[in-house]
Structures are given as C-alpha cells and as structure tokens.
Amino acid sequence: MLFAENTVDLEGPPSDFYYINEYKPAPGISLVNEATFGCSCTDCFFEKCCPAEAGVLLAYNKNQQIKIPPGTPIYECNSRCQCGPDCPNRIVQKGTQYSLCIFRTSNGCGWGVKTLVKIKRMSFVMEYVGKVITSEEAERRGQLYDNKGITYLFDLDHESDEFTVDAARYGNVSHFVNHSCDPNLQVFNVFIDNLDTRLPRIALFSTRTINAGEELILIIK
C-alpha cells in the first residue's frame, strides 16, 4: 500500500506523472514478456532450477533475503515453470511487500520515499520502472534533465547499453526515491519472463535493516 504525506508546504505530487507497474516501451521497442522454457522442479531451493540453467546461483536464502553479490543477475522462476506461487525463487515478481509513503522532504530535496514498517536487510523493496527508450534518446533527455537538476534515467547495461529506463513521467514509487552517496538500497538485474539480456528488470534491495520512518535512498549514479 502506498501513502502520501506533506507537512512541509502546500505542494502536491506532480500532476504530469503517470503511475505504472511495469515497463512501458517506447514506439519501436519490443518487450517479449513470455519465457520459452521453465523448470519442472518440485523444490526449487534444492534442485537444479532456472538460475543453474542460466549459469548463476539461486539468489535467495530461506528467509527470502538476497545472498549473491551486486552485479550478479537474478533469474527467477517464470510463467512456464511448474513450481507454484510459494516457490522460494519468486520474490521480485510478487511486487513490493512493504507499506511505503511518498513524503515532502524538509531539506529541499522535494519528494522522497520512506518506509512505514521495518525492512529486513538484503530484502526486496521495489522495482524501478518507467518508459524504456533507446540510449540515444536517453542522451538527449539527459541533457534536458541536467539543465533542470533532475535525473530519472537508469541505464539497462547488464550486457549492452542499448536501452535506458526513464521514470520522469511514467513510473512507480521509485520515481520519488532520492539519491545519495550513502544509500540503503542496492540494484540488481532480474530476469523472469523476459530473458533478453538487454532488457533486465531493475530490482532494489535493502543493504541493511531500514527502520520504520526512515527514508529510502539509492546510490548516486
């Protein structure tokens, strides 16, 4: 559940922002959200599952915390897998499990995001979604954003630099997350139904325990 709070001024959330829950491709960009194969495991925690097929380790421990180092891709079970919804390798696809609040910051940083509940360390918090554009278009938009002192661009550079996510007008709660050199969120590339390595999903995980009322911060890109 998402809340909004402003005890600082009379400014409301941006009126030209459109809330979406998954990538919105720009014209000419195709997102194939259907896997071509899946596992037949009865217990994905112990069997050779989707991560092993991709040549990586299962990303999660039994407490649903991430156990792989940053830079390692996550391969979750997909719609063709025979395991059920309680599979331990289905975390990001279930969406945010924490109550978050958009709030007006008192330090001049505009809007931010805080958690209303305690978040365990190394836990999935939210996805970064927006409009998928080409890197060439991102260069053009980046100059405009720099002039305004804002940035909503996130390069999808797992194996190439063809595409970028722009969350300026289309996005989810991650649009409001502020950036700092002292973050409590870290980024992982995730593949579920779309296995195109040029188009990973971007998942944000906690780097430490985050207490209720604490602002969520992403590293400066």
mmCIF file of C-alpha atoms in Angstrom:
data_model
loop_
_atom_site.group_PDB
_atom_site.id
_atom_site.type_symbol
_atom_site.label_atom_id
_atom_site.label_comp_id
_atom_site.label_asym_id
_atom_site.label_seq_id
_atom_site.Cartn_x
_atom_site.Cartn_y
_atom_site.Cartn_z
ATOM 1 C CA MET A 1 0.000 0.000 0.000
ATOM 2 C CA LEU A 2 1.277 3.485 -0.889
ATOM 3 C CA PHE A 3 0.657 6.644 1.165
ATOM 4 C CA ALA A 4 1.456 10.348 0.610
ATOM 5 C CA GLU A 5 2.383 12.925 3.259
ATOM 6 C CA ASN A 6 3.259 16.624 3.211
ATOM 7 C CA THR A 7 3.801 18.531 6.447
ATOM 8 C CA VAL A 8 6.299 20.973 4.895
ATOM 9 C CA ASP A 9 4.413 23.091 2.346
ATOM 10 C CA LEU A 10 1.349 23.142 0.109
ATOM 11 C CA GLU A 11 2.999 21.428 -2.848
ATOM 12 C CA GLY A 12 1.130 18.412 -4.201
ATOM 13 C CA PRO A 13 2.553 15.379 -6.015
ATOM 14 C CA PRO A 14 3.399 16.090 -9.684
ATOM 15 C CA SER A 15 0.266 16.246 -11.823
ATOM 16 C CA ASP A 16 2.058 15.220 -15.026
ATOM 17 C CA PHE A 17 3.287 11.904 -13.598
ATOM 18 C CA TYR A 18 1.580 8.644 -14.601
ATOM 19 C CA TYR A 19 1.785 5.632 -12.296
ATOM 20 C CA ILE A 20 2.651 2.310 -13.960
ATOM 21 C CA ASN A 21 3.649 -1.075 -12.542
ATOM 22 C CA GLU A 22 5.805 -2.384 -15.383
ATOM 23 C CA TYR A 23 7.972 -1.127 -18.209
ATOM 24 C CA LYS A 24 6.281 0.990 -20.876
ATOM 25 C CA PRO A 25 8.203 0.526 -24.163
ATOM 26 C CA ALA A 26 8.700 3.498 -26.456
ATOM 27 C CA PRO A 27 7.498 3.051 -30.065
ATOM 28 C CA GLY A 28 9.759 0.633 -31.922
ATOM 29 C CA ILE A 29 10.945 -1.221 -28.808
ATOM 30 C CA SER A 30 9.572 -4.715 -28.253
ATOM 31 C CA LEU A 31 9.343 -6.349 -24.834
ATOM 32 C CA VAL A 32 8.763 -10.100 -25.115
ATOM 33 C CA ASN A 33 7.286 -10.979 -21.738
ATOM 34 C CA GLU A 34 6.884 -14.696 -22.301
ATOM 35 C CA ALA A 35 9.567 -17.207 -21.402
ATOM 36 C CA THR A 36 10.320 -20.020 -23.826
ATOM 37 C CA PHE A 37 11.085 -22.617 -21.169
ATOM 38 C CA GLY A 38 10.677 -23.228 -17.443
ATOM 39 C CA CYS A 39 11.735 -25.592 -14.692
ATOM 40 C CA SER A 40 9.959 -28.761 -13.614
ATOM 41 C CA CYS A 41 11.255 -28.708 -10.032
ATOM 42 C CA THR A 42 9.290 -29.910 -7.037
ATOM 43 C CA ASP A 43 11.545 -27.867 -4.708
ATOM 44 C CA CYS A 44 13.455 -25.082 -6.451
ATOM 45 C CA PHE A 45 15.577 -24.410 -3.365
ATOM 46 C CA PHE A 46 17.360 -27.748 -3.656
ATOM 47 C CA GLU A 47 17.055 -28.729 -7.320
ATOM 48 C CA LYS A 48 18.786 -27.545 -10.478
ATOM 49 C CA CYS A 49 16.487 -24.665 -11.289
ATOM 50 C CA CYS A 50 16.308 -21.604 -13.570
ATOM 51 C CA PRO A 51 19.413 -19.888 -12.090
ATOM 52 C CA ALA A 52 21.521 -23.011 -12.697
ATOM 53 C CA GLU A 53 20.301 -23.158 -16.303
ATOM 54 C CA ALA A 54 21.500 -19.565 -16.694
ATOM 55 C CA GLY A 55 24.853 -20.386 -15.087
ATOM 56 C CA VAL A 56 24.300 -18.459 -11.841
ATOM 57 C CA LEU A 57 23.402 -19.275 -8.245
ATOM 58 C CA LEU A 58 19.945 -19.109 -6.690
ATOM 59 C CA ALA A 59 19.722 -15.519 -5.476
ATOM 60 C CA TYR A 60 17.824 -16.029 -2.207
ATOM 61 C CA ASN A 61 18.202 -17.789 1.117
ATOM 62 C CA LYS A 62 15.362 -19.422 3.043
ATOM 63 C CA ASN A 63 14.448 -16.074 4.623
ATOM 64 C CA GLN A 64 13.840 -14.514 1.184
ATOM 65 C CA GLN A 65 16.977 -12.376 1.544
ATOM 66 C CA ILE A 66 19.379 -11.923 -1.328
ATOM 67 C CA LYS A 67 22.656 -13.786 -0.899
ATOM 68 C CA ILE A 68 24.517 -13.053 -4.136
ATOM 69 C CA PRO A 69 26.894 -10.109 -4.632
ATOM 70 C CA PRO A 70 25.823 -6.986 -6.554
ATOM 71 C CA GLY A 71 26.496 -7.329 -10.269
ATOM 72 C CA THR A 72 25.234 -10.915 -10.331
ATOM 73 C CA PRO A 73 21.973 -11.309 -12.268
ATOM 74 C CA ILE A 74 18.880 -12.828 -10.683
ATOM 75 C CA TYR A 75 16.958 -15.476 -12.624
ATOM 76 C CA GLU A 76 13.580 -16.127 -11.041
ATOM 77 C CA CYS A 77 11.139 -18.868 -11.981
ATOM 78 C CA ASN A 78 8.724 -17.809 -14.688
ATOM 79 C CA SER A 79 5.245 -18.428 -16.095
ATOM 80 C CA ARG A 80 6.341 -21.670 -17.770
ATOM 81 C CA CYS A 81 7.792 -23.166 -14.601
ATOM 82 C CA GLN A 82 5.829 -25.947 -12.912
ATOM 83 C CA CYS A 83 6.554 -24.724 -9.387
ATOM 84 C CA GLY A 84 3.769 -22.873 -7.595
ATOM 85 C CA PRO A 85 3.419 -19.312 -6.277
ATOM 86 C CA ASP A 86 5.090 -20.250 -2.979
ATOM 87 C CA CYS A 87 8.325 -21.152 -4.774
ATOM 88 C CA PRO A 88 11.335 -19.617 -2.932
ATOM 89 C CA ASN A 89 12.621 -18.345 -6.282
ATOM 90 C CA ARG A 90 9.661 -15.986 -6.833
ATOM 91 C CA ILE A 91 10.372 -12.762 -4.935
ATOM 92 C CA VAL A 92 10.614 -9.724 -7.217
ATOM 93 C CA GLN A 93 7.649 -10.840 -9.322
ATOM 94 C CA LYS A 94 5.371 -10.621 -6.264
ATOM 95 C CA GLY A 95 5.935 -6.874 -6.029
ATOM 96 C CA THR A 96 6.546 -4.634 -3.033
ATOM 97 C CA GLN A 97 5.608 -6.264 0.261
ATOM 98 C CA TYR A 98 6.176 -3.193 2.447
ATOM 99 C CA SER A 99 3.989 -0.153 3.188
ATOM 100 C CA LEU A 100 5.743 2.849 1.675
ATOM 101 C CA CYS A 101 4.985 6.565 1.848
ATOM 102 C CA ILE A 102 5.756 9.404 -0.542
ATOM 103 C CA PHE A 103 6.620 12.424 1.603
ATOM 104 C CA ARG A 104 7.719 16.014 1.169
ATOM 105 C CA THR A 105 11.273 16.338 2.494
ATOM 106 C CA SER A 106 12.254 19.208 4.786
ATOM 107 C CA ASN A 107 15.802 19.518 3.398
ATOM 108 C CA GLY A 108 14.904 20.877 -0.032
ATOM 109 C CA CYS A 109 15.119 17.554 -1.858
ATOM 110 C CA GLY A 110 11.486 17.703 -2.979
ATOM 111 C CA TRP A 111 9.616 14.437 -2.608
ATOM 112 C CA GLY A 112 11.115 11.294 -1.129
ATOM 113 C CA VAL A 113 10.052 7.806 -0.098
ATOM 114 C CA LYS A 114 10.074 6.390 3.415
ATOM 115 C CA THR A 115 9.034 3.050 4.784
ATOM 116 C CA LEU A 116 6.239 2.809 7.341
ATOM 117 C CA VAL A 117 7.456 -0.581 8.562
ATOM 118 C CA LYS A 118 10.789 -2.172 9.353
ATOM 119 C CA ILE A 119 12.568 -3.665 6.334
ATOM 120 C CA LYS A 120 14.940 -6.567 6.882
ATOM 121 C CA ARG A 121 18.451 -6.297 5.473
ATOM 122 C CA MET A 122 19.041 -7.735 1.970
ATOM 123 C CA SER A 123 15.288 -7.766 1.257
ATOM 124 C CA PHE A 124 13.498 -6.851 -1.955
ATOM 125 C CA VAL A 125 11.898 -3.419 -1.603
ATOM 126 C CA MET A 126 10.664 -2.267 -5.028
ATOM 127 C CA GLU A 127 11.290 -2.303 -8.767
ATOM 128 C CA TYR A 128 12.491 0.676 -10.777
ATOM 129 C CA VAL A 129 10.102 1.037 -13.708
ATOM 130 C CA GLY A 130 9.481 3.663 -16.361
ATOM 131 C CA LYS A 131 9.466 4.153 -20.095
ATOM 132 C CA VAL A 132 12.060 2.095 -21.976
ATOM 133 C CA ILE A 133 13.873 4.266 -24.509
ATOM 134 C CA THR A 134 16.986 3.927 -26.646
ATOM 135 C CA SER A 135 20.313 5.092 -25.239
ATOM 136 C CA GLU A 136 20.475 7.713 -27.991
ATOM 137 C CA GLU A 137 17.165 9.201 -26.820
ATOM 138 C CA ALA A 138 18.423 8.985 -23.244
ATOM 139 C CA GLU A 139 21.417 11.140 -24.159
ATOM 140 C CA ARG A 140 19.083 13.831 -25.490
ATOM 141 C CA ARG A 141 16.776 13.692 -22.480
ATOM 142 C CA GLY A 142 19.711 13.579 -20.101
ATOM 143 C CA GLN A 143 20.889 17.000 -21.230
ATOM 144 C CA LEU A 144 17.426 18.440 -20.612
ATOM 145 C CA TYR A 145 17.227 16.824 -17.153
ATOM 146 C CA ASP A 146 20.722 18.033 -16.238
ATOM 147 C CA ASN A 147 19.688 21.589 -17.016
ATOM 148 C CA LYS A 148 16.790 21.177 -14.572
ATOM 149 C CA GLY A 149 18.965 19.485 -11.949
ATOM 150 C CA ILE A 150 16.979 16.243 -12.012
ATOM 151 C CA THR A 151 17.621 12.709 -13.191
ATOM 152 C CA TYR A 152 15.276 9.801 -13.739
ATOM 153 C CA LEU A 153 17.360 7.831 -16.237
ATOM 154 C CA PHE A 154 18.572 4.315 -15.445
ATOM 155 C CA ASP A 155 20.771 2.551 -17.996
ATOM 156 C CA LEU A 156 19.947 -1.102 -18.710
ATOM 157 C CA ASP A 157 23.568 -2.115 -19.151
ATOM 158 C CA HIS A 158 23.696 -5.725 -17.982
ATOM 159 C CA GLU A 159 25.295 -6.870 -21.244
ATOM 160 C CA SER A 160 24.829 -3.870 -23.531
ATOM 161 C CA ASP A 161 23.959 -0.196 -23.423
ATOM 162 C CA GLU A 162 21.147 -0.169 -25.973
ATOM 163 C CA PHE A 163 18.301 0.816 -23.670
ATOM 164 C CA THR A 164 17.537 3.114 -20.752
ATOM 165 C CA VAL A 165 14.587 3.414 -18.356
ATOM 166 C CA ASP A 166 13.189 6.929 -17.998
ATOM 167 C CA ALA A 167 10.934 7.338 -14.948
ATOM 168 C CA ALA A 168 10.355 11.077 -15.328
ATOM 169 C CA ARG A 169 6.700 10.928 -16.487
ATOM 170 C CA TYR A 170 5.905 7.213 -16.263
ATOM 171 C CA GLY A 171 6.961 5.167 -13.260
ATOM 172 C CA ASN A 172 6.072 3.781 -9.860
ATOM 173 C CA VAL A 173 7.048 4.774 -6.314
ATOM 174 C CA SER A 174 10.740 4.507 -7.261
ATOM 175 C CA HIS A 175 10.301 7.773 -9.202
ATOM 176 C CA PHE A 176 10.334 9.582 -5.851
ATOM 177 C CA VAL A 177 13.396 7.855 -4.319
ATOM 178 C CA ASN A 178 16.216 10.312 -3.695
ATOM 179 C CA HIS A 179 19.876 9.642 -4.463
ATOM 180 C CA SER A 180 22.888 9.920 -2.177
ATOM 181 C CA CYS A 181 26.420 8.630 -1.725
ATOM 182 C CA ASP A 182 25.190 6.955 1.496
ATOM 183 C CA PRO A 183 22.416 4.675 0.174
ATOM 184 C CA ASN A 184 20.401 1.967 1.895
ATOM 185 C CA LEU A 185 19.216 0.424 -1.401
ATOM 186 C CA GLN A 186 21.233 -1.503 -3.980
ATOM 187 C CA VAL A 187 20.445 -2.524 -7.555
ATOM 188 C CA PHE A 188 20.152 -5.994 -9.087
ATOM 189 C CA ASN A 189 19.270 -7.025 -12.642
ATOM 190 C CA VAL A 190 16.394 -9.505 -12.736
ATOM 191 C CA PHE A 191 15.154 -11.853 -15.457
ATOM 192 C CA ILE A 192 11.780 -13.573 -15.175
ATOM 193 C CA ASP A 193 9.609 -13.966 -18.268
ATOM 194 C CA ASN A 194 11.709 -11.691 -20.473
ATOM 195 C CA LEU A 195 15.134 -13.332 -20.840
ATOM 196 C CA ASP A 196 16.518 -10.699 -23.228
ATOM 197 C CA THR A 197 19.803 -9.726 -21.540
ATOM 198 C CA ARG A 198 19.492 -6.215 -22.985
ATOM 199 C CA LEU A 199 16.292 -5.619 -21.012
ATOM 200 C CA PRO A 200 16.647 -6.716 -17.381
ATOM 201 C CA ARG A 201 14.155 -5.654 -14.759
ATOM 202 C CA ILE A 202 15.717 -3.414 -12.099
ATOM 203 C CA ALA A 203 15.129 -4.525 -8.514
ATOM 204 C CA LEU A 204 16.080 -2.511 -5.438
ATOM 205 C CA PHE A 205 17.118 -4.426 -2.316
ATOM 206 C CA SER A 206 17.947 -3.106 1.147
ATOM 207 C CA THR A 207 21.642 -3.037 2.069
ATOM 208 C CA ARG A 208 20.881 -3.083 5.801
ATOM 209 C CA THR A 209 17.964 -3.052 8.206
ATOM 210 C CA ILE A 210 15.821 0.019 7.487
ATOM 211 C CA ASN A 211 13.669 1.179 10.372
ATOM 212 C CA ALA A 212 10.079 2.418 10.141
ATOM 213 C CA GLY A 213 10.009 6.109 9.229
ATOM 214 C CA GLU A 214 13.426 6.031 7.573
ATOM 215 C CA GLU A 215 13.897 7.440 4.067
ATOM 216 C CA LEU A 216 14.838 5.076 1.263
ATOM 217 C CA ILE A 217 17.970 6.203 -0.593
ATOM 218 C CA LEU A 218 19.517 4.944 -3.828
ATOM 219 C CA ILE A 219 23.170 5.399 -4.713
ATOM 220 C CA ILE A 220 24.109 8.342 -6.915
ATOM 221 C CA LYS A 221 24.503 7.074 -10.493
#
